[in-house]
Short mmCIF file of C-alpha atoms in Angstrom, two decimals:
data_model
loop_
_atom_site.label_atom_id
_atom_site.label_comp_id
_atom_site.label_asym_id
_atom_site.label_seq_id
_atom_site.Cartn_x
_atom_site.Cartn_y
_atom_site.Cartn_z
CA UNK A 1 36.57 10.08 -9.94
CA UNK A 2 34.31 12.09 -12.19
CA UNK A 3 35.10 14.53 -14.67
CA UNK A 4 34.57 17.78 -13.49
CA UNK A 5 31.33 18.58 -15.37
CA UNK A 6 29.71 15.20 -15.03
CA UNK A 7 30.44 16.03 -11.44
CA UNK A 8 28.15 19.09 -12.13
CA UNK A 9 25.78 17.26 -13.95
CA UNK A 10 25.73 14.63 -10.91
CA UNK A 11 24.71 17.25 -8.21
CA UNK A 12 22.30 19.20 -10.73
CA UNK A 13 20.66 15.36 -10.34
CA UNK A 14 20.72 15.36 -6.84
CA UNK A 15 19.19 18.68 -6.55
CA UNK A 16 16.24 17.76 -8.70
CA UNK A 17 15.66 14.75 -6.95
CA UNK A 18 15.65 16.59 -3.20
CA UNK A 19 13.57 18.83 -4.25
CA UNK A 20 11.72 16.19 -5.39
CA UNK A 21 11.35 17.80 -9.08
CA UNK A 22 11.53 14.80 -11.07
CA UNK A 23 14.19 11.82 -12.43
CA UNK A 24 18.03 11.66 -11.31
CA UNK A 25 18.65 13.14 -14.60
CA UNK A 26 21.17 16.35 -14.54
CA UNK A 27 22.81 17.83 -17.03
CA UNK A 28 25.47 20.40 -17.75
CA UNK A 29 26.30 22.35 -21.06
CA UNK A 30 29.93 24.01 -21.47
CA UNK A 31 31.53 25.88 -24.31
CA UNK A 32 35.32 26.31 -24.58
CA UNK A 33 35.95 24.63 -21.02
CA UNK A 34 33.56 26.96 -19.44
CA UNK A 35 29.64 26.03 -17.99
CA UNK A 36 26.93 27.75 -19.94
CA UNK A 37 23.88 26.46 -18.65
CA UNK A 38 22.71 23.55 -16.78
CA UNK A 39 20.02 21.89 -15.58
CA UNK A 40 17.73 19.02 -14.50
CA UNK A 41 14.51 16.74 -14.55
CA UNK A 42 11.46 18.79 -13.80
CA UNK A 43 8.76 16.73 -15.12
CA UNK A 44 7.02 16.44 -11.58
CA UNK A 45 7.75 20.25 -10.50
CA UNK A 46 6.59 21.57 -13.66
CA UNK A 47 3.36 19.66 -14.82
CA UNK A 48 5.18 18.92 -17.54
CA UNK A 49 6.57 15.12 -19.50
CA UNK A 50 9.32 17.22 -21.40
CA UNK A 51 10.87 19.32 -18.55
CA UNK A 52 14.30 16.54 -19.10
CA UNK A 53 17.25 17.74 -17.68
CA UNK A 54 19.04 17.83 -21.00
CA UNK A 55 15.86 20.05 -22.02
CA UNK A 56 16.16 22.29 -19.58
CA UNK A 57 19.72 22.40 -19.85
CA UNK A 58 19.36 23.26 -23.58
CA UNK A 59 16.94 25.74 -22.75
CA UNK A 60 19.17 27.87 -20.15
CA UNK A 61 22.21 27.78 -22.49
CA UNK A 62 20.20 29.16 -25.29
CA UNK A 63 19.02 31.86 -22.73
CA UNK A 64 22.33 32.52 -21.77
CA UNK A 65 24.41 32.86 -24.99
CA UNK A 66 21.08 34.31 -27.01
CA UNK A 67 21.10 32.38 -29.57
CA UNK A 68 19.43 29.01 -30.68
CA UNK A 69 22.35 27.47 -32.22
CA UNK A 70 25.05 25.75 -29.85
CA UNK A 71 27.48 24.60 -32.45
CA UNK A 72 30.42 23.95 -30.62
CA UNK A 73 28.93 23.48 -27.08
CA UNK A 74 29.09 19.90 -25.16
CA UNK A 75 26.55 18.31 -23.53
CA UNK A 76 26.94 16.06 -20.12
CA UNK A 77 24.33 14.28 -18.79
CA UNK A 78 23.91 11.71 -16.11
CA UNK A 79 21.63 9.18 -18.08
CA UNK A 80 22.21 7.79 -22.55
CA UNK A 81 19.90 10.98 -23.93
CA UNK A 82 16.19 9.68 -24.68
CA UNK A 83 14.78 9.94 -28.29
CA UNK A 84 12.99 13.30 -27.57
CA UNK A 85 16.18 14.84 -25.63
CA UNK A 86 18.47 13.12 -28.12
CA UNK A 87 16.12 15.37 -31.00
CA UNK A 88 16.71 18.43 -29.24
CA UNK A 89 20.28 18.02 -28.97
CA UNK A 90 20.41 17.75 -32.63
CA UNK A 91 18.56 20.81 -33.41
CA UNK A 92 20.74 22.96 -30.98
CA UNK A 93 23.65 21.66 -33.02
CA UNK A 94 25.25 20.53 -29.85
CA UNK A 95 28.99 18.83 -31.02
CA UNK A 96 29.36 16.04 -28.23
CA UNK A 97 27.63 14.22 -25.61
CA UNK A 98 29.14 13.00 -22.64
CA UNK A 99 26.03 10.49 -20.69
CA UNK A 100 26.75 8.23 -17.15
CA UNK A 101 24.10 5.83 -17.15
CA UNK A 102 22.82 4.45 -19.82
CA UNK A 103 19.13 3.62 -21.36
CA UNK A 104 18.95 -0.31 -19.65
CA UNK A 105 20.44 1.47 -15.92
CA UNK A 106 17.32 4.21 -16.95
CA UNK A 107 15.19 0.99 -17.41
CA UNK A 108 16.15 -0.53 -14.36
CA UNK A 109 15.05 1.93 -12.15
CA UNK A 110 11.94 2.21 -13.78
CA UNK A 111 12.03 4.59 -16.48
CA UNK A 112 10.79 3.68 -19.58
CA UNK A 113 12.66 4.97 -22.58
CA UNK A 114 14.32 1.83 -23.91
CA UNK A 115 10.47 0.90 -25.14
CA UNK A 116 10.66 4.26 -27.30
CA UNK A 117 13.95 3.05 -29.08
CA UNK A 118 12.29 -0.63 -29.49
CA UNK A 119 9.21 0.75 -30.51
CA UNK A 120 9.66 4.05 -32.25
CA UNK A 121 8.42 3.40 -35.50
CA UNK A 122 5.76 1.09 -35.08
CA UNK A 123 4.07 3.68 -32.75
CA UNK A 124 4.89 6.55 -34.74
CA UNK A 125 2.62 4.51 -37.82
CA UNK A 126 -0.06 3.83 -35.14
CA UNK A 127 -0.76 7.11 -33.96
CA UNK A 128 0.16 9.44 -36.90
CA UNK A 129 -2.66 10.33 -39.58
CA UNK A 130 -2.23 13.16 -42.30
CA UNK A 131 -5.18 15.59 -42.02
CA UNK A 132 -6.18 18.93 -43.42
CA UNK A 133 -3.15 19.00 -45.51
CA UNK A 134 -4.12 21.41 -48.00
CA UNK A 135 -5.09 23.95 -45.77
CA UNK A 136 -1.88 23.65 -43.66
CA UNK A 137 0.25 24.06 -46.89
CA UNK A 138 -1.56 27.43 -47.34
CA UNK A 139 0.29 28.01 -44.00
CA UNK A 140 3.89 26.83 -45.15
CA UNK A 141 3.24 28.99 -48.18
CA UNK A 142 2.52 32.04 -45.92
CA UNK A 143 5.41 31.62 -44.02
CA UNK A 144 7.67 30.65 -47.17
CA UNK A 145 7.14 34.39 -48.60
CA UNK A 146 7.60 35.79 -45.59
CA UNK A 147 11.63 35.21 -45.94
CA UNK A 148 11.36 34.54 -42.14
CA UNK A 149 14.46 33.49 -40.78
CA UNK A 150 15.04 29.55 -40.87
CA UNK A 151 16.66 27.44 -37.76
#
C-alpha cells in the first residue's frame, strides 16, 4: 500500500500521462502533514524540456505559500529526482524527498537521466566556455549596490 501522498503523487502521474502531457513523473509537496502544491511532467504539453513534475510541483507550492523558500516542506515524487530537478529542490530548501522509482527503472523505460549522473562533468567541460566576463561583472557589480534582496 502506498503512503498517502505518494498515492497523490501516483495519480498526479497518471493524469499527466492521460492527458498525454509528458513522463509518468508526479509529484506532491506537503508542509506539516498537509498538501501544498503538486504537480506533474509537462514537457510534451508545454513545449518545454524542464516542465518535470517535481518542477512544476515546486513551482505551485511557491505560488501557493508566496514565498520562494520551502524550508520545512517534503517532496514526493514517483521517479529518484534528476540532476536539474534534484538542483531545484535544493534551492527551494526543500527538507526531504520521498521518490518510487528510481534513475535505472527511469532508464528502463527509456528516459535518459542516468547518462547525466555518468556524464555530468565531462559534458559540463565540453560545452561550457567563459566569455565576455568583464562586461558581465559590470552587471554583478550593478546588482551588488543595488542591496537587492538575495535567495
Amino acid at each position: 500500500m502506498a503512503d498517502r501522498f505518494m498515492k497523490i503523487a501516483i495519480d498526479e502521474a497518471e493524469k499527466g500521462i492521460a492527458a498525454g502531457h509528458g513522463g509518468p513523473f508526479g509529484c506532491v509537496i506537503v508542509k506539516d502533514g498537509k498538501v501544498i502544491g503538486k504537480g506533474h511532467n509537462e514537457v510534451l504539453l508545454q513545449h518545454d524540456p524542464t516542465c518535470h513534475g517535481e518542477i512544476m510541483a515546486i513551482r505551485n507550492t511557491c505560488k501557493e505559500l508566496g514565498t520562494i523558500d520551502l524550508t520545512g516542506c517534503e517532496l514526493y515524487t514517483t521517479a529518484e529526482p534528476c540532476p536539474m530537478c534534484l538542483g531545484a529542490i535544493l534551492w527551494a530548501n526543500i527538507s526531504k524527498v520521498y521518490y518510487g522509482c528510481s534513475i535505472s527503472d527511469t532508464d528502463s523505460i527509456g528516459f535518459r537521466d542516468e547518462v547525466f549522473y555518468d556524464t555530468w562533468n565531462d559534458k559540463a567541460r565540453e560545452m561550457l566556455s567563459e566569455l565576455d566576463r568583464e562586461d558581465c561583472l559590470r552587471v554583478f557589480d550593478k546588482y551588488k549596490k543595488l542591496r537587492a534582496q538575495r535567495y
